[in-house]
CSV table of C-alpha atoms in Angstrom, one decimal:
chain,number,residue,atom,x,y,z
A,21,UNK,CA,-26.5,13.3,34.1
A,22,UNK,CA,-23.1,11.8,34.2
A,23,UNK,CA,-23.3,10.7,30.2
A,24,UNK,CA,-24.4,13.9,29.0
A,25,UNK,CA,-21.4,15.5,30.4
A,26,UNK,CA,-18.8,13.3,29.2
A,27,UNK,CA,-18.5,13.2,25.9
A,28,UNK,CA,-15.9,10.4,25.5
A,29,UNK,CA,-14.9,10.7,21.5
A,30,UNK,CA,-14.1,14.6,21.6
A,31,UNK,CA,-12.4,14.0,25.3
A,32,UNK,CA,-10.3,10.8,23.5
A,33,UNK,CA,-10.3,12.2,20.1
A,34,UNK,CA,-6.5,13.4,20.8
A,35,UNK,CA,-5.2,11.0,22.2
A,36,UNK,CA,-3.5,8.6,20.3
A,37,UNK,CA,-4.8,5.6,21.2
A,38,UNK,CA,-7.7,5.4,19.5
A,39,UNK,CA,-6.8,5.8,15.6
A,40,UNK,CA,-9.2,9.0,14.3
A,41,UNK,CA,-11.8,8.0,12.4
A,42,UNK,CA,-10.2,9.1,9.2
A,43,UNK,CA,-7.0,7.1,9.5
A,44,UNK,CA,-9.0,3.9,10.2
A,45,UNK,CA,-8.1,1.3,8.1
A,46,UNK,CA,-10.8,-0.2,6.0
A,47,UNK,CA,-10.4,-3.2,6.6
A,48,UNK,CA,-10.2,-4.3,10.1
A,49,UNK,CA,-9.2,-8.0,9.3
A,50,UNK,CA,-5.5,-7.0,8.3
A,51,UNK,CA,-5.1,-4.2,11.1
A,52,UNK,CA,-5.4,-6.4,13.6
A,53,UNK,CA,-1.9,-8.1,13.3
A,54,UNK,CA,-0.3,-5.1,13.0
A,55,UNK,CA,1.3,-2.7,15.3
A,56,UNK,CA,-0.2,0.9,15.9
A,57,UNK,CA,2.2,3.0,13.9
A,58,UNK,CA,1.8,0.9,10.7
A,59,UNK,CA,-2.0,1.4,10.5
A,60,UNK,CA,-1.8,4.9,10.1
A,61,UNK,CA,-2.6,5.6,6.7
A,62,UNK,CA,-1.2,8.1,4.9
A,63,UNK,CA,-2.8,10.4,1.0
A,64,UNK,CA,-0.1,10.6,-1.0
A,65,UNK,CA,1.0,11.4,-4.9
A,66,UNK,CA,2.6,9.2,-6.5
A,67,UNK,CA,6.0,11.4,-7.2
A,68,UNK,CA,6.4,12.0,-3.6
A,69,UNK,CA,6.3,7.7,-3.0
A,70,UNK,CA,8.5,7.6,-6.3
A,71,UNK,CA,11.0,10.0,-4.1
A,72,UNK,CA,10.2,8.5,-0.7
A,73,UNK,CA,13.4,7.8,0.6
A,74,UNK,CA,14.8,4.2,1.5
A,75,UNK,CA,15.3,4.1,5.4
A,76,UNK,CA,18.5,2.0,5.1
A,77,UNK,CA,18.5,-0.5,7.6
A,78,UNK,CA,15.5,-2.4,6.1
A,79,UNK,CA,15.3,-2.2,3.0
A,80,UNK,CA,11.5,-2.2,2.8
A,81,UNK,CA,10.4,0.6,5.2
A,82,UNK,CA,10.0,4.2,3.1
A,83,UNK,CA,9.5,7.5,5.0
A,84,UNK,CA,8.1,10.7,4.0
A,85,UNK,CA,8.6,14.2,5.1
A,86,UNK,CA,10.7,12.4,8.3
A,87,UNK,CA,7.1,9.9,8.5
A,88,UNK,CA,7.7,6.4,8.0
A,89,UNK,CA,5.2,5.1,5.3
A,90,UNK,CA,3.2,1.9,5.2
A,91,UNK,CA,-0.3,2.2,4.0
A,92,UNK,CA,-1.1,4.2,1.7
A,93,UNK,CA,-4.4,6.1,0.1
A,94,UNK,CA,-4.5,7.5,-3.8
A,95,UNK,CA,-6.5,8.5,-6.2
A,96,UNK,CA,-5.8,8.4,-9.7
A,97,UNK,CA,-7.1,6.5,-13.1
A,98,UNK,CA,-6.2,2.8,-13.8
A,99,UNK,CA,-3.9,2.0,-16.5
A,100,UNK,CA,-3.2,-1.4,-18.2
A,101,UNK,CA,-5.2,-3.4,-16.3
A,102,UNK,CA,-4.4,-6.9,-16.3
A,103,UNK,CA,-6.8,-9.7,-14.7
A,104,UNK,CA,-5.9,-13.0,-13.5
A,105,UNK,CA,-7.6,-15.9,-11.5
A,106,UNK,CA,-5.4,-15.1,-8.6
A,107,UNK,CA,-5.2,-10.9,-8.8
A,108,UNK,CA,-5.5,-8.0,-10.6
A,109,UNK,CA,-2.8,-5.7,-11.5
A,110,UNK,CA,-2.3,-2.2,-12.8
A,111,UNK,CA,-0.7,1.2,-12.9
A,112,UNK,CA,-2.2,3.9,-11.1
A,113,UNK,CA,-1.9,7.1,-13.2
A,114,UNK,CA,-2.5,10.2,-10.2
A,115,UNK,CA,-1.2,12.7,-13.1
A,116,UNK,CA,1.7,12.5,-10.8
A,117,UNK,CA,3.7,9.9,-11.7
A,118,UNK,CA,2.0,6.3,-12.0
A,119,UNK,CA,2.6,3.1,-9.7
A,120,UNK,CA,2.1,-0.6,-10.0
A,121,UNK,CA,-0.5,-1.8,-7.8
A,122,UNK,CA,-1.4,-5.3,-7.2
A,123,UNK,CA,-4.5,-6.8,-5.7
A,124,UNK,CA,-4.9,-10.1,-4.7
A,125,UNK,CA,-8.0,-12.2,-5.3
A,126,UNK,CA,-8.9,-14.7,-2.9
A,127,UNK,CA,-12.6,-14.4,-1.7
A,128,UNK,CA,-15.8,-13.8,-4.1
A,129,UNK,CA,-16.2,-10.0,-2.7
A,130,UNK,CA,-12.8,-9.3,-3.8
A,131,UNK,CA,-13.3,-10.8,-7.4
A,132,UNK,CA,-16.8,-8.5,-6.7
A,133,UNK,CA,-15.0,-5.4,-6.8
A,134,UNK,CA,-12.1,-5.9,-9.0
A,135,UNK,CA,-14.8,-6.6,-11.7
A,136,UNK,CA,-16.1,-3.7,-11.3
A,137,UNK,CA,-13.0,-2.1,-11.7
A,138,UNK,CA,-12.0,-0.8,-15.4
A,139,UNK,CA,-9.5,0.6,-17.6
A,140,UNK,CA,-9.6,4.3,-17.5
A,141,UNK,CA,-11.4,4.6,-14.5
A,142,UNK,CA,-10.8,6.9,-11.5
A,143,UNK,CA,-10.5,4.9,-8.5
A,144,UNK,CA,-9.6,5.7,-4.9
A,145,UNK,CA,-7.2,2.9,-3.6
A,146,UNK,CA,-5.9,2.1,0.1
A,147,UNK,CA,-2.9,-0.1,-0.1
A,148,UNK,CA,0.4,-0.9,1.4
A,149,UNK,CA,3.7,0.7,-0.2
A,150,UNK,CA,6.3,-2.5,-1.0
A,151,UNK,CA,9.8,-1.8,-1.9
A,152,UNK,CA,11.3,-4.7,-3.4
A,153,UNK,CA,14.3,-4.4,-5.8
A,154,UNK,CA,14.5,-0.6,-6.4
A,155,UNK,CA,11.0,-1.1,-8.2
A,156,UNK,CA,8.0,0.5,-5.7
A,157,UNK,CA,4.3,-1.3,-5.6
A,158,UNK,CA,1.5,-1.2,-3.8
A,159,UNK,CA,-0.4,-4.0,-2.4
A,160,UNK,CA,-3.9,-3.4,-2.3
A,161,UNK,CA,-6.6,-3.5,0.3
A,162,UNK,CA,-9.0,-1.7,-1.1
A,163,UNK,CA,-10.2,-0.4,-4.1
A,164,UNK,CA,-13.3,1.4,-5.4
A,165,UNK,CA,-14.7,3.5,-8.5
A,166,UNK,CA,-14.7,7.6,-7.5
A,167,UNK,CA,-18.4,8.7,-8.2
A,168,UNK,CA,-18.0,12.2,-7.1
A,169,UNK,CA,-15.0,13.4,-8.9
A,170,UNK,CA,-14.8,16.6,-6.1
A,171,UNK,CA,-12.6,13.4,-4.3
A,172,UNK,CA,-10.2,14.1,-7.0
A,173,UNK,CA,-9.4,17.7,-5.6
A,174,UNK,CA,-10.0,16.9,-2.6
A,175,UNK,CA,-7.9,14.1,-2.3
A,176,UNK,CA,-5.0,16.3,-3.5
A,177,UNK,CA,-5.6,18.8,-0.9
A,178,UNK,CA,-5.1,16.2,1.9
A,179,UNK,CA,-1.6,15.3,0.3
A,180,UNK,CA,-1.0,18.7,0.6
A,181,UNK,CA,-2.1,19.0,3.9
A,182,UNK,CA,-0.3,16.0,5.0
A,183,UNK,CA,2.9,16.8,3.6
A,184,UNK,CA,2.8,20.8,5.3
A,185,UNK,CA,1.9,19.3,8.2
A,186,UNK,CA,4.9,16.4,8.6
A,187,UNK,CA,6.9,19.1,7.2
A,188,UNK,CA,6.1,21.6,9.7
A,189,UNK,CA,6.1,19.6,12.7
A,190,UNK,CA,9.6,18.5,11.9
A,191,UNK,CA,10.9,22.3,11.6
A,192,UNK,CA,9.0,22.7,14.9
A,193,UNK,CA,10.8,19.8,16.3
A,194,UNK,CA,14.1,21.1,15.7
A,195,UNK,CA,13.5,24.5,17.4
A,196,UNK,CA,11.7,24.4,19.7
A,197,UNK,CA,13.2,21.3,21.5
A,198,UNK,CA,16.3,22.8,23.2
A,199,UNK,CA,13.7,24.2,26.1
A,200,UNK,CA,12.1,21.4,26.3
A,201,UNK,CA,12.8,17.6,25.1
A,202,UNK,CA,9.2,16.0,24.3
A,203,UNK,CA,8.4,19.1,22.4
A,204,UNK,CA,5.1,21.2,22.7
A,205,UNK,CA,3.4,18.8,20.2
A,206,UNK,CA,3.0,16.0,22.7
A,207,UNK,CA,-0.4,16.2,22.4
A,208,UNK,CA,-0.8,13.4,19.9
A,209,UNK,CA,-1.7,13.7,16.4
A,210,UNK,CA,1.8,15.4,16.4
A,211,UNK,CA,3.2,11.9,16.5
A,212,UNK,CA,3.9,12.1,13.0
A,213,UNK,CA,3.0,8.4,12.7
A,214,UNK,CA,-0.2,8.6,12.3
A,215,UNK,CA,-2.0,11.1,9.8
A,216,UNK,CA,-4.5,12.6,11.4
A,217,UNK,CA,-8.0,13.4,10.1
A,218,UNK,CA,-8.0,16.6,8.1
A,219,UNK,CA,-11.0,18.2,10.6
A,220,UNK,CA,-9.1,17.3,13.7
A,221,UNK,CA,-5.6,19.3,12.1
A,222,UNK,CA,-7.8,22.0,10.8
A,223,UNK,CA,-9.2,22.9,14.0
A,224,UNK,CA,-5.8,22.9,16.0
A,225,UNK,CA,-3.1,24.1,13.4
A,226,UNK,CA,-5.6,25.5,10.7
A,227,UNK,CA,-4.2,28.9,12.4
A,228,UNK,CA,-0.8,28.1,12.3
A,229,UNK,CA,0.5,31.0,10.9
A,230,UNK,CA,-0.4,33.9,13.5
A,231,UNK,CA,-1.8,31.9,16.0
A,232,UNK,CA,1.5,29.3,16.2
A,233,UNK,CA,3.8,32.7,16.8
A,234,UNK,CA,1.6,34.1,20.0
A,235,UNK,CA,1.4,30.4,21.5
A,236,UNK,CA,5.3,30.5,21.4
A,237,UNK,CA,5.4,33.6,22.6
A,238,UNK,CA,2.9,32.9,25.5
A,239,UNK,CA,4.9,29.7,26.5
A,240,UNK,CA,8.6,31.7,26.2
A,241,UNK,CA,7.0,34.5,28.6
A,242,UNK,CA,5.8,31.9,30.5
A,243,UNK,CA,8.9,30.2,31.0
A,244,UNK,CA,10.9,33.2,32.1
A,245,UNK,CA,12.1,33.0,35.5
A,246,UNK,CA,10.5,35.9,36.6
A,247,UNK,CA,6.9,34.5,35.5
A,248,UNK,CA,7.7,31.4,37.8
A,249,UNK,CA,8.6,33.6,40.6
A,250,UNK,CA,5.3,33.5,42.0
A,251,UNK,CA,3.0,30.4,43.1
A,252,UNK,CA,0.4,32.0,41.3
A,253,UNK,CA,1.8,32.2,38.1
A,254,UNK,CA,0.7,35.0,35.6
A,255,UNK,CA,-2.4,37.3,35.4
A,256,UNK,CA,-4.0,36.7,31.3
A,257,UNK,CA,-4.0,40.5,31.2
A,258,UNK,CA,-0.3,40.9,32.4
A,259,UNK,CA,0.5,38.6,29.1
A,260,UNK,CA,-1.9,40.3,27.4
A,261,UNK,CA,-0.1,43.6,28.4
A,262,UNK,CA,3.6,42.7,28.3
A,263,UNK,CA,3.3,40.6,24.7
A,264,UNK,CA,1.0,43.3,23.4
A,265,UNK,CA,-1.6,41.0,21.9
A,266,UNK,CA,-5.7,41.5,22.5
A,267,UNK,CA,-6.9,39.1,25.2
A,268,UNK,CA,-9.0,37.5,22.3
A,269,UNK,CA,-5.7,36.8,20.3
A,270,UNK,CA,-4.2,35.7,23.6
A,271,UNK,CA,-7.3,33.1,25.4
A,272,UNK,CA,-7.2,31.1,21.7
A,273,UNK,CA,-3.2,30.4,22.3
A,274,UNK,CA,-3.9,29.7,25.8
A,275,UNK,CA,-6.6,27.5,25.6
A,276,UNK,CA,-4.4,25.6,23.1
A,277,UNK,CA,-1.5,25.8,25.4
A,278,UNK,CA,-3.6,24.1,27.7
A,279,UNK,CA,-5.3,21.8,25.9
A,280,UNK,CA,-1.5,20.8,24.6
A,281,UNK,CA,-0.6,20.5,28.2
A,282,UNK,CA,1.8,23.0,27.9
A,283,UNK,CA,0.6,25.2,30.3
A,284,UNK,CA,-1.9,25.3,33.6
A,285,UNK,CA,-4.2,27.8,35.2
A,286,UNK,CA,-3.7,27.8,38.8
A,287,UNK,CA,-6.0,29.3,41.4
A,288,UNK,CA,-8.4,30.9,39.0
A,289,UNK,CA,-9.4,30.5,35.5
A,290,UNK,CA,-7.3,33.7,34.7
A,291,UNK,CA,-3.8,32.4,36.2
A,292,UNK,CA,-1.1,30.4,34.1
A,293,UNK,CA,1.7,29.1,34.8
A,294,UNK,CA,3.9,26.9,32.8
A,295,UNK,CA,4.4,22.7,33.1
A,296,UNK,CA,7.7,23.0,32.5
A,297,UNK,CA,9.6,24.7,35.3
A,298,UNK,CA,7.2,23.7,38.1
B,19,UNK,CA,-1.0,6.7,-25.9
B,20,UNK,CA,1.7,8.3,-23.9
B,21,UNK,CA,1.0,8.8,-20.4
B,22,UNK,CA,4.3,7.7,-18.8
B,23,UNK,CA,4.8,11.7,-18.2
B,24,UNK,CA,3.5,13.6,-15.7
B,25,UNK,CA,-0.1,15.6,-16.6
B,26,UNK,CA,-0.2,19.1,-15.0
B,27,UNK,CA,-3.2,20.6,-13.2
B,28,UNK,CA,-4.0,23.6,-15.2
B,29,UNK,CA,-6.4,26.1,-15.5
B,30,UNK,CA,-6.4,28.8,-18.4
B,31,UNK,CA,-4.2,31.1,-16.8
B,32,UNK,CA,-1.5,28.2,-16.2
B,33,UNK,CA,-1.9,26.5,-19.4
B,34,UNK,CA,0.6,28.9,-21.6
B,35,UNK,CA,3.4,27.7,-19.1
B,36,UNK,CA,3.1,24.2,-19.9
B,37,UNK,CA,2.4,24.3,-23.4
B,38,UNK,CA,3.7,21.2,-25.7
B,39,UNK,CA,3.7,19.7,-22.7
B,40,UNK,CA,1.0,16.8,-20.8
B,41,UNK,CA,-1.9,18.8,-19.1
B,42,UNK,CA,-5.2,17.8,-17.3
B,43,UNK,CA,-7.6,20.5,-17.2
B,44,UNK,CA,-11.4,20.6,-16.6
B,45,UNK,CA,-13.8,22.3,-18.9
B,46,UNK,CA,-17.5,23.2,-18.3
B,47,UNK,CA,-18.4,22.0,-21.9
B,48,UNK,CA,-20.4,25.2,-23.8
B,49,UNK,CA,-20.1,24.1,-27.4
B,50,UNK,CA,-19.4,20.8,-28.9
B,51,UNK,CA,-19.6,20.0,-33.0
B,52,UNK,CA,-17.6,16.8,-32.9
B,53,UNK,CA,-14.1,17.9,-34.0
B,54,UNK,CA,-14.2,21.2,-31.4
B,55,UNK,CA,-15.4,21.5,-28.2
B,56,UNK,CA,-15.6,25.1,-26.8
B,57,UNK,CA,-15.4,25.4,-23.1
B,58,UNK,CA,-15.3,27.1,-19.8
B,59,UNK,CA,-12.1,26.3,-17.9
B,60,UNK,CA,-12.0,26.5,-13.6
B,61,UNK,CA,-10.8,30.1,-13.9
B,62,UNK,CA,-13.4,31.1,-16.4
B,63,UNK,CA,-12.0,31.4,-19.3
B,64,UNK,CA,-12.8,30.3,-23.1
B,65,UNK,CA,-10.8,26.7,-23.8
B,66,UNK,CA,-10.9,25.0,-26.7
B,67,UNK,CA,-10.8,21.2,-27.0
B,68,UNK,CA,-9.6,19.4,-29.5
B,69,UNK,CA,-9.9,15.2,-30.7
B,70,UNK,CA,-13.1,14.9,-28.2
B,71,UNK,CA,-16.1,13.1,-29.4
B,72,UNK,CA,-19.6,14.7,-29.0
B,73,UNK,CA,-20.4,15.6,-25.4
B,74,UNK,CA,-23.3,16.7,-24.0
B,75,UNK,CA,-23.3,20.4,-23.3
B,76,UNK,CA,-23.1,21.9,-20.0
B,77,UNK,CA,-21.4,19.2,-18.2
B,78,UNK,CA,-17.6,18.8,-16.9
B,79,UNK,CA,-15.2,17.6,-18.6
B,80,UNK,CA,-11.8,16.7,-17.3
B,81,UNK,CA,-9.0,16.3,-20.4
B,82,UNK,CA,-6.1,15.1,-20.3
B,83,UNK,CA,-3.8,15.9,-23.9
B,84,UNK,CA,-1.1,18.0,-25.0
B,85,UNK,CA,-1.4,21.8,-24.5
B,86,UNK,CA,-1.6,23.3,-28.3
B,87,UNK,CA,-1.4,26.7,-27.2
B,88,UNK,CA,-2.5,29.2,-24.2
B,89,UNK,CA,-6.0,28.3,-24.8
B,90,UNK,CA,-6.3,25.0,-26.8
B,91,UNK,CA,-5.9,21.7,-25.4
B,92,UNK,CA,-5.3,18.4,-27.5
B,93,UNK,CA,-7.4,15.6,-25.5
B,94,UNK,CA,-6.2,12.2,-25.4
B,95,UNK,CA,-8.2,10.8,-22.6
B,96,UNK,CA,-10.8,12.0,-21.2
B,97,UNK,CA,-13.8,11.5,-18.3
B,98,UNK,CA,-17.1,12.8,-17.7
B,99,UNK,CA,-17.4,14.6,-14.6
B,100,UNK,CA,-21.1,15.1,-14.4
B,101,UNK,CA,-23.3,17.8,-14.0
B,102,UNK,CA,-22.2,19.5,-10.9
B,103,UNK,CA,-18.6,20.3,-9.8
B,104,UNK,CA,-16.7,22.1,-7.4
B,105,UNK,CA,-14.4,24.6,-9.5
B,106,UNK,CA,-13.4,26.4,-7.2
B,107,UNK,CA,-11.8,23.5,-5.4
B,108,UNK,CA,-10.1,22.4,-8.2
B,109,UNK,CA,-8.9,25.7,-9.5
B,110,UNK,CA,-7.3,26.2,-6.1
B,111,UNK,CA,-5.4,23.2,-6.3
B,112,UNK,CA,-4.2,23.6,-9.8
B,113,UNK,CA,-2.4,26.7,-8.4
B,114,UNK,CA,-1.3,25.1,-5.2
B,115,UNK,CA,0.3,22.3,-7.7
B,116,UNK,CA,1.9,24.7,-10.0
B,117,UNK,CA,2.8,27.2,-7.2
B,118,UNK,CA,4.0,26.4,-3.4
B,119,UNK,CA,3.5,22.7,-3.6
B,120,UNK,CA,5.0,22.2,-7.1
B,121,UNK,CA,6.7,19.5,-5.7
B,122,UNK,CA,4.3,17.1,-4.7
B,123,UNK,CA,2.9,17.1,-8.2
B,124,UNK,CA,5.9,17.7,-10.8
């Protein structure tokens, strides 16, 4: 049946328009308005937003790792917690560094949750990063008690993540562009906009050490004039041969390269050439 | 109560680099008599507590307070972490934030 083949989330997962499920905002009502790149939503510490630099032509846009910032998610303990009709502020501690947040009460499920909300408690918070004189706040969306304290760790681990990952593709960017200008990574949660869920990164870069090196490899070979001489493109176990990697080692970069668009088998499944040259 | 500065992720093993300074470590609680509470840190080592007030044994408990010495921890703050936590987890990431990602954290 047509359904059971098509699987339309894994087939779309990729693709950039649809915001993973991770990156989602909470909240759909304030989302809406918004364009695409400021949705994405981005785990942070709160010394990398103290050191997030100022893009300069608007003076309230803040970019990390080369990734401009708007919403943010952090976890950390509340500190000096002030309540008022209208809102609710107070410093998140993340052991970090510690930031003022602000939440604004309007309806009776916000005034719901701040309530619940209490001095010393751990909370994870999804907000938007303001700059406004020098002095950086968030304005919060969201904001709940942590009941499994694992989050804690784990929430630190996606910062880390996140940050390797911007880094990286940024290095990536700068070398490997001068053979081709959109850059392998066009396959999208490479956009550096949007922070892509930590399952979807694992899967495709959790290799990136050894793996990263034979895909390059694969794709330089590839891109050698003599590999394009023929229509046919490149037998898997010439590569295999010539590079000196096991087929294994060699079918995970090319299915990657493929998936990436990258590269294309021809007349058989165990043909490639490369998109670029033809 | 100081917490403008930064609190470290630490584990036994990291804790002589930072002390006299802010740390936040988390102890599997063995022994508590009210002034002391002995304790097993994410790396399994002996901890000792200092300034907490009676907690039940065997649970986790993460501290944040001044590092005394290489194995003893002055609490200011502290929260009850239940029962059941992943150590290993958070041991990893106290050496991730004291090693190749220092910068993220201090």
């Amino acid at each position: 049946m047509y359904g059971s083949e098509f699987d339309g989330s894994a087939a779309f997962s990729g693709g950039g328009f649809m915001p993973s499920q991770a990156t989602q905002a909470p909240d759909p009502s304030f989302s809406t308005s918004k364009n695409r790149d400021s949705q994405s939503l981005l785990p942070l510490t709160v010394k990398q937003i103290n050191e997030a630099l100022l893009t300069s032509d608007d003076k309230s846009n803040f970019s990390i790792d080369g990734v401009d910032v708007n919403n943010v998610t952090l976890v950390g303990r509340v500190c000096n917690r002030t309540g008022r009709v209208t809102d609710v502020t107070f410093l998140l501690d993340d052991g970090t560094g510690r930031i003022e947040c602000n939440k604004w009460v309007q309806e009776f499920v916000d005034s719901n949750e701040v309530e619940g909300i209490l001095e010393g408690m751990y909370v994870r918070i999804h907000g938007h990063l303001k700059g406004f004189l020098g002095k950086r706040s968030l304005n919060v969306f969201s904001i709940r008690p942590i009941t499994d304290f694992n989050e804690i760790a784990s929430h630190f681990i996606d910062c880390i993540y996140v940050h390797l990952y911007n880094s990286r593709l940024r290095k990536l960017q700068g070398v490997g562009v001068t053979t081709q200008p959109q850059m392998p990574s066009t396959s999208t949660p490479m956009m550096g906009h949007q922070a892509t869920s930590v399952n979807q990164l694992s899967s495709q870069y959790g290799n990136v050490g050894g793996q990263k090196n034979i895909e390059q490899m694969v794709l330089d070979f590839l891109q050698l004039p003599a590999s394009n001489a023929d229509e046919k493109g490149v037998h898997r176990d010439f590569i295999a041969q010539q590079l000196r990697v096991s087929v294994d080692k060699l079918m995970l970069a090319i299915q990657n390269l493929v998936e990436e668009g990258l590269i294309y088998s021809t007349t058989d499944d165990f043909h490639f050439k490369s998109t670029i040259n033809g | 109560m100081d917490t403008s500065s930064p609190s470290v992720f630490v584990n036994a093993e990291l804790l002589r680099m930072h002390v006299g300074k802010k740390v936040r470590a988390v102890v599997h609680v063995i022994q508590s008599d009210g002034e002391i509470t002995t304790g097993k840190s994410t790396d399994e080592h002996q901890l000792i507590v200092k300034g907490l007030p009676h907690v039940s044994l065997m649970s986790y408990v993460e501290v944040i307070g001044i590092a005394e010495s290489d194995q003893s921890i002055r609490a200011e703050t502290w929260t009850n972490f239940g029962n059941t936590f992943d150590t290993q987890s958070y041991n990893q990431v106290c050496q991730l934030a004291n090693g190749e990602f220092k910068g993220l954290f201090l």
